């Protein structure tokens, strides 16, 4: 007999935000969309320039399209801490490259969902864009870039590919 072990319900793991270095701290569910408020898990207090510990200064927000849940486009509203170095005056933001590439509008989880949708489920770009809640051109550009990155950056991409006569 199977005895599954249930854990306490947890939005962070359910939405795979832990894999992005984020933790869910709030949710806003609307009929046609959902927003998850997140924080970056890792502190990032050390000055990039001189290595001195910086002082948290304020917080900025960044919006990322994430994979949809229950056919609702789901947006991550990430609160990112900004630090200032008291020694050299440099300012910086918490590193969140695990969650998304710099300047990207779509989370790495959202990108993976989009790529799987197109390659495995044969969804159209229109459908993927609607799922992410972004424009067709934004979805198309992101999927092309991610597909290309994975093909080119993965030297093992042809492993196991056999030529059958
Ligand atoms: Zn510094």
PDB file of C-alpha atoms and ligand atoms in Angstrom:
ATOM      1  CA  UNK A   1       0.000   0.000   0.000  1.00  0.00           C
ATOM      2  CA  UNK A   2       1.094   3.479  -0.814  1.00  0.00           C
ATOM      3  CA  UNK A   3       1.507   5.926   2.051  1.00  0.00           C
ATOM      4  CA  UNK A   4       2.273   9.330   0.575  1.00  0.00           C
ATOM      5  CA  UNK A   5       3.747  11.843   2.951  1.00  0.00           C
ATOM      6  CA  UNK A   6       1.951  15.171   2.809  1.00  0.00           C
ATOM      7  CA  UNK A   7       3.786  18.357   3.596  1.00  0.00           C
ATOM      8  CA  UNK A   8       2.207  21.616   4.710  1.00  0.00           C
ATOM      9  CA  UNK A   9       0.845  23.532   1.687  1.00  0.00           C
ATOM     10  CA  UNK A  10       3.451  26.016   0.584  1.00  0.00           C
ATOM     11  CA  UNK A  11       3.141  28.492  -2.280  1.00  0.00           C
ATOM     12  CA  UNK A  12       6.924  28.842  -2.608  1.00  0.00           C
ATOM     13  CA  UNK A  13       7.514  25.185  -3.442  1.00  0.00           C
ATOM     14  CA  UNK A  14       4.204  24.691  -5.301  1.00  0.00           C
ATOM     15  CA  UNK A  15       5.101  27.473  -7.726  1.00  0.00           C
ATOM     16  CA  UNK A  16       8.755  26.313  -7.804  1.00  0.00           C
ATOM     17  CA  UNK A  17       9.958  29.683  -6.579  1.00  0.00           C
ATOM     18  CA  UNK A  18      12.551  27.981  -4.359  1.00  0.00           C
ATOM     19  CA  UNK A  19      14.341  26.905  -7.553  1.00  0.00           C
ATOM     20  CA  UNK A  20      14.552  30.583  -8.506  1.00  0.00           C
ATOM     21  CA  UNK A  21      16.013  31.696  -5.179  1.00  0.00           C
ATOM     22  CA  UNK A  22      12.734  33.392  -4.231  1.00  0.00           C
ATOM     23  CA  UNK A  23      10.262  33.011  -1.394  1.00  0.00           C
ATOM     24  CA  UNK A  24       6.560  33.864  -1.658  1.00  0.00           C
ATOM     25  CA  UNK A  25       5.388  36.406   0.926  1.00  0.00           C
ATOM     26  CA  UNK A  26       1.986  37.396  -0.459  1.00  0.00           C
ATOM     27  CA  UNK A  27      -0.633  36.578  -3.067  1.00  0.00           C
ATOM     28  CA  UNK A  28      -3.243  38.562  -4.979  1.00  0.00           C
ATOM     29  CA  UNK A  29      -5.748  36.328  -6.767  1.00  0.00           C
ATOM     30  CA  UNK A  30      -7.999  38.040  -9.289  1.00  0.00           C
ATOM     31  CA  UNK A  31     -10.515  36.339 -11.625  1.00  0.00           C
ATOM     32  CA  UNK A  32      -8.221  36.484 -14.631  1.00  0.00           C
ATOM     33  CA  UNK A  33      -4.743  36.731 -13.146  1.00  0.00           C
ATOM     34  CA  UNK A  34      -2.643  36.137 -10.065  1.00  0.00           C
ATOM     35  CA  UNK A  35       0.257  38.041  -8.562  1.00  0.00           C
ATOM     36  CA  UNK A  36       2.700  36.496  -6.132  1.00  0.00           C
ATOM     37  CA  UNK A  37       4.734  38.875  -4.038  1.00  0.00           C
ATOM     38  CA  UNK A  38       8.239  37.512  -3.491  1.00  0.00           C
ATOM     39  CA  UNK A  39      11.483  38.312  -1.799  1.00  0.00           C
ATOM     40  CA  UNK A  40      14.969  37.218  -2.805  1.00  0.00           C
ATOM     41  CA  UNK A  41      16.138  34.577  -0.317  1.00  0.00           C
ATOM     42  CA  UNK A  42      19.878  35.267  -0.337  1.00  0.00           C
ATOM     43  CA  UNK A  43      21.173  38.434   1.247  1.00  0.00           C
ATOM     44  CA  UNK A  44      23.696  40.143  -0.968  1.00  0.00           C
ATOM     45  CA  UNK A  45      25.328  42.707   1.306  1.00  0.00           C
ATOM     46  CA  UNK A  46      28.966  42.671   0.186  1.00  0.00           C
ATOM     47  CA  UNK A  47      30.168  45.571  -1.941  1.00  0.00           C
ATOM     48  CA  UNK A  48      31.076  44.472  -5.496  1.00  0.00           C
ATOM     49  CA  UNK A  49      33.870  47.010  -5.601  1.00  0.00           C
ATOM     50  CA  UNK A  50      35.616  47.072  -2.218  1.00  0.00           C
ATOM     51  CA  UNK A  51      34.113  44.084  -0.376  1.00  0.00           C
ATOM     52  CA  UNK A  52      32.850  46.082   2.599  1.00  0.00           C
ATOM     53  CA  UNK A  53      29.427  45.130   3.978  1.00  0.00           C
ATOM     54  CA  UNK A  54      26.786  47.503   2.638  1.00  0.00           C
ATOM     55  CA  UNK A  55      23.776  48.940   4.416  1.00  0.00           C
ATOM     56  CA  UNK A  56      20.250  48.126   3.132  1.00  0.00           C
ATOM     57  CA  UNK A  57      18.936  51.368   1.696  1.00  0.00           C
ATOM     58  CA  UNK A  58      15.528  50.710   0.191  1.00  0.00           C
ATOM     59  CA  UNK A  59      13.577  48.215  -1.883  1.00  0.00           C
ATOM     60  CA  UNK A  60      12.640  48.243  -5.541  1.00  0.00           C
ATOM     61  CA  UNK A  61      10.152  45.991  -7.293  1.00  0.00           C
ATOM     62  CA  UNK A  62      10.565  43.971 -10.436  1.00  0.00           C
ATOM     63  CA  UNK A  63       7.741  42.228 -12.286  1.00  0.00           C
ATOM     64  CA  UNK A  64       8.342  38.876 -13.947  1.00  0.00           C
ATOM     65  CA  UNK A  65       5.864  36.804 -15.924  1.00  0.00           C
ATOM     66  CA  UNK A  66       5.822  33.288 -14.434  1.00  0.00           C
ATOM     67  CA  UNK A  67       4.185  30.054 -15.513  1.00  0.00           C
ATOM     68  CA  UNK A  68       0.375  30.224 -15.322  1.00  0.00           C
ATOM     69  CA  UNK A  69      -1.546  28.314 -12.667  1.00  0.00           C
ATOM     70  CA  UNK A  70      -5.119  27.232 -13.333  1.00  0.00           C
ATOM     71  CA  UNK A  71      -5.042  29.065 -16.673  1.00  0.00           C
ATOM     72  CA  UNK A  72      -4.341  32.323 -14.845  1.00  0.00           C
ATOM     73  CA  UNK A  73      -1.344  34.323 -15.973  1.00  0.00           C
ATOM     74  CA  UNK A  74       0.813  34.570 -12.881  1.00  0.00           C
ATOM     75  CA  UNK A  75       3.119  37.488 -12.249  1.00  0.00           C
ATOM     76  CA  UNK A  76       5.916  37.571  -9.702  1.00  0.00           C
ATOM     77  CA  UNK A  77       6.238  40.918  -7.974  1.00  0.00           C
ATOM     78  CA  UNK A  78       9.755  40.647  -6.590  1.00  0.00           C
ATOM     79  CA  UNK A  79      10.850  43.032  -3.882  1.00  0.00           C
ATOM     80  CA  UNK A  80      14.574  43.526  -4.348  1.00  0.00           C
ATOM     81  CA  UNK A  81      16.716  45.120  -1.668  1.00  0.00           C
ATOM     82  CA  UNK A  82      19.155  47.868  -2.588  1.00  0.00           C
ATOM     83  CA  UNK A  83      22.356  48.340  -0.633  1.00  0.00           C
ATOM     84  CA  UNK A  84      24.790  51.162  -0.335  1.00  0.00           C
ATOM     85  CA  UNK A  85      28.457  50.858   0.565  1.00  0.00           C
ATOM     86  CA  UNK A  86      29.446  53.283   3.306  1.00  0.00           C
ATOM     87  CA  UNK A  87      33.067  53.078   2.202  1.00  0.00           C
ATOM     88  CA  UNK A  88      33.030  53.701  -1.567  1.00  0.00           C
ATOM     89  CA  UNK A  89      29.398  54.854  -1.935  1.00  0.00           C
ATOM     90  CA  UNK A  90      28.592  52.246  -4.528  1.00  0.00           C
ATOM     91  CA  UNK A  91      24.974  51.028  -4.643  1.00  0.00           C
ATOM     92  CA  UNK A  92      23.696  47.681  -5.869  1.00  0.00           C
ATOM     93  CA  UNK A  93      20.679  45.415  -5.867  1.00  0.00           C
ATOM     94  CA  UNK A  94      20.326  41.908  -4.532  1.00  0.00           C
ATOM     95  CA  UNK A  95      21.470  39.433  -7.137  1.00  0.00           C
ATOM     96  CA  UNK A  96      18.466  37.666  -8.649  1.00  0.00           C
ATOM     97  CA  UNK A  97      19.989  36.021 -11.704  1.00  0.00           C
ATOM     98  CA  UNK A  98      18.662  32.662 -10.493  1.00  0.00           C
ATOM     99  CA  UNK A  99      15.150  34.025 -10.991  1.00  0.00           C
ATOM    100  CA  UNK A 100      15.611  35.730 -14.352  1.00  0.00           C
ATOM    101  CA  UNK A 101      18.271  37.014 -16.704  1.00  0.00           C
ATOM    102  CA  UNK A 102      19.161  40.698 -16.291  1.00  0.00           C
ATOM    103  CA  UNK A 103      16.435  42.929 -17.778  1.00  0.00           C
ATOM    104  CA  UNK A 104      14.277  39.880 -18.637  1.00  0.00           C
ATOM    105  CA  UNK A 105      10.515  40.230 -18.244  1.00  0.00           C
ATOM    106  CA  UNK A 106       9.907  36.497 -17.863  1.00  0.00           C
ATOM    107  CA  UNK A 107      11.124  34.297 -14.993  1.00  0.00           C
ATOM    108  CA  UNK A 108      13.273  31.248 -15.713  1.00  0.00           C
ATOM    109  CA  UNK A 109      10.293  29.109 -14.641  1.00  0.00           C
ATOM    110  CA  UNK A 110       8.047  30.981 -17.063  1.00  0.00           C
ATOM    111  CA  UNK A 111      10.551  30.493 -19.868  1.00  0.00           C
ATOM    112  CA  UNK A 112      10.795  26.792 -19.190  1.00  0.00           C
ATOM    113  CA  UNK A 113       6.999  26.533 -19.214  1.00  0.00           C
ATOM    114  CA  UNK A 114       6.858  28.373 -22.531  1.00  0.00           C
ATOM    115  CA  UNK A 115       9.532  26.222 -24.126  1.00  0.00           C
ATOM    116  CA  UNK A 116       7.910  22.987 -22.934  1.00  0.00           C
ATOM    117  CA  UNK A 117       4.552  24.231 -24.150  1.00  0.00           C
ATOM    118  CA  UNK A 118       5.843  24.863 -27.642  1.00  0.00           C
ATOM    119  CA  UNK A 119       8.149  21.855 -28.000  1.00  0.00           C
ATOM    120  CA  UNK A 120       6.216  19.174 -26.104  1.00  0.00           C
ATOM    121  CA  UNK A 121       2.586  20.302 -26.088  1.00  0.00           C
ATOM    122  CA  UNK A 122       2.720  22.047 -29.483  1.00  0.00           C
ATOM    123  CA  UNK A 123       1.148  25.218 -28.157  1.00  0.00           C
ATOM    124  CA  UNK A 124       1.185  28.247 -30.406  1.00  0.00           C
ATOM    125  CA  UNK A 125       3.156  31.365 -29.498  1.00  0.00           C
ATOM    126  CA  UNK A 126      -0.213  33.133 -29.177  1.00  0.00           C
ATOM    127  CA  UNK A 127      -1.313  30.619 -26.534  1.00  0.00           C
ATOM    128  CA  UNK A 128       2.028  30.802 -24.710  1.00  0.00           C
ATOM    129  CA  UNK A 129       1.899  34.618 -24.719  1.00  0.00           C
ATOM    130  CA  UNK A 130      -1.630  34.511 -23.265  1.00  0.00           C
ATOM    131  CA  UNK A 131      -0.477  32.033 -20.606  1.00  0.00           C
ATOM    132  CA  UNK A 132       2.383  34.285 -19.601  1.00  0.00           C
ATOM    133  CA  UNK A 133       0.330  37.465 -19.894  1.00  0.00           C
ATOM    134  CA  UNK A 134       2.885  39.097 -22.224  1.00  0.00           C
ATOM    135  CA  UNK A 135       2.740  40.293 -25.834  1.00  0.00           C
ATOM    136  CA  UNK A 136       3.172  37.902 -28.750  1.00  0.00           C
ATOM    137  CA  UNK A 137       6.480  39.524 -29.705  1.00  0.00           C
ATOM    138  CA  UNK A 138       7.816  39.363 -26.136  1.00  0.00           C
ATOM    139  CA  UNK A 139       6.926  35.655 -25.870  1.00  0.00           C
ATOM    140  CA  UNK A 140       8.310  34.896 -29.321  1.00  0.00           C
ATOM    141  CA  UNK A 141      11.612  36.686 -28.699  1.00  0.00           C
ATOM    142  CA  UNK A 142      12.069  35.065 -25.276  1.00  0.00           C
ATOM    143  CA  UNK A 143      11.319  31.556 -26.516  1.00  0.00           C
ATOM    144  CA  UNK A 144      13.643  31.900 -29.499  1.00  0.00           C
ATOM    145  CA  UNK A 145      16.465  33.247 -27.319  1.00  0.00           C
ATOM    146  CA  UNK A 146      16.018  30.522 -24.710  1.00  0.00           C
ATOM    147  CA  UNK A 147      15.772  27.746 -27.284  1.00  0.00           C
ATOM    148  CA  UNK A 148      18.899  28.988 -29.008  1.00  0.00           C
ATOM    149  CA  UNK A 149      20.758  29.391 -25.714  1.00  0.00           C
ATOM    150  CA  UNK A 150      19.947  25.829 -24.682  1.00  0.00           C
ATOM    151  CA  UNK A 151      20.919  24.333 -28.026  1.00  0.00           C
ATOM    152  CA  UNK A 152      24.149  26.278 -28.363  1.00  0.00           C
ATOM    153  CA  UNK A 153      25.264  26.231 -24.737  1.00  0.00           C
ATOM    154  CA  UNK A 154      24.656  22.523 -24.225  1.00  0.00           C
ATOM    155  CA  UNK A 155      27.571  20.648 -25.794  1.00  0.00           C
ATOM    156  CA  UNK A 156      25.838  17.332 -25.089  1.00  0.00           C
ATOM    157  CA  UNK A 157      22.881  18.286 -27.246  1.00  0.00           C
ATOM    158  CA  UNK A 158      23.487  15.597 -29.818  1.00  0.00           C
ATOM    159  CA  UNK A 159      24.312  12.845 -27.315  1.00  0.00           C
ATOM    160  CA  UNK A 160      22.003   9.926 -27.757  1.00  0.00           C
ATOM    161  CA  UNK A 161      20.835  11.158 -31.119  1.00  0.00           C
ATOM    162  CA  UNK A 162      21.250   8.164 -33.385  1.00  0.00           C
ATOM    163  CA  UNK A 163      21.193   8.234 -37.128  1.00  0.00           C
ATOM    164  CA  UNK A 164      18.879   5.466 -38.227  1.00  0.00           C
ATOM    165  CA  UNK A 165      19.331   4.145 -41.744  1.00  0.00           C
TER     166      UNK A 165
HETATM  167 ZN1  LIG B   1      32.399  49.614  -1.465  1.00  0.00          ZN
END
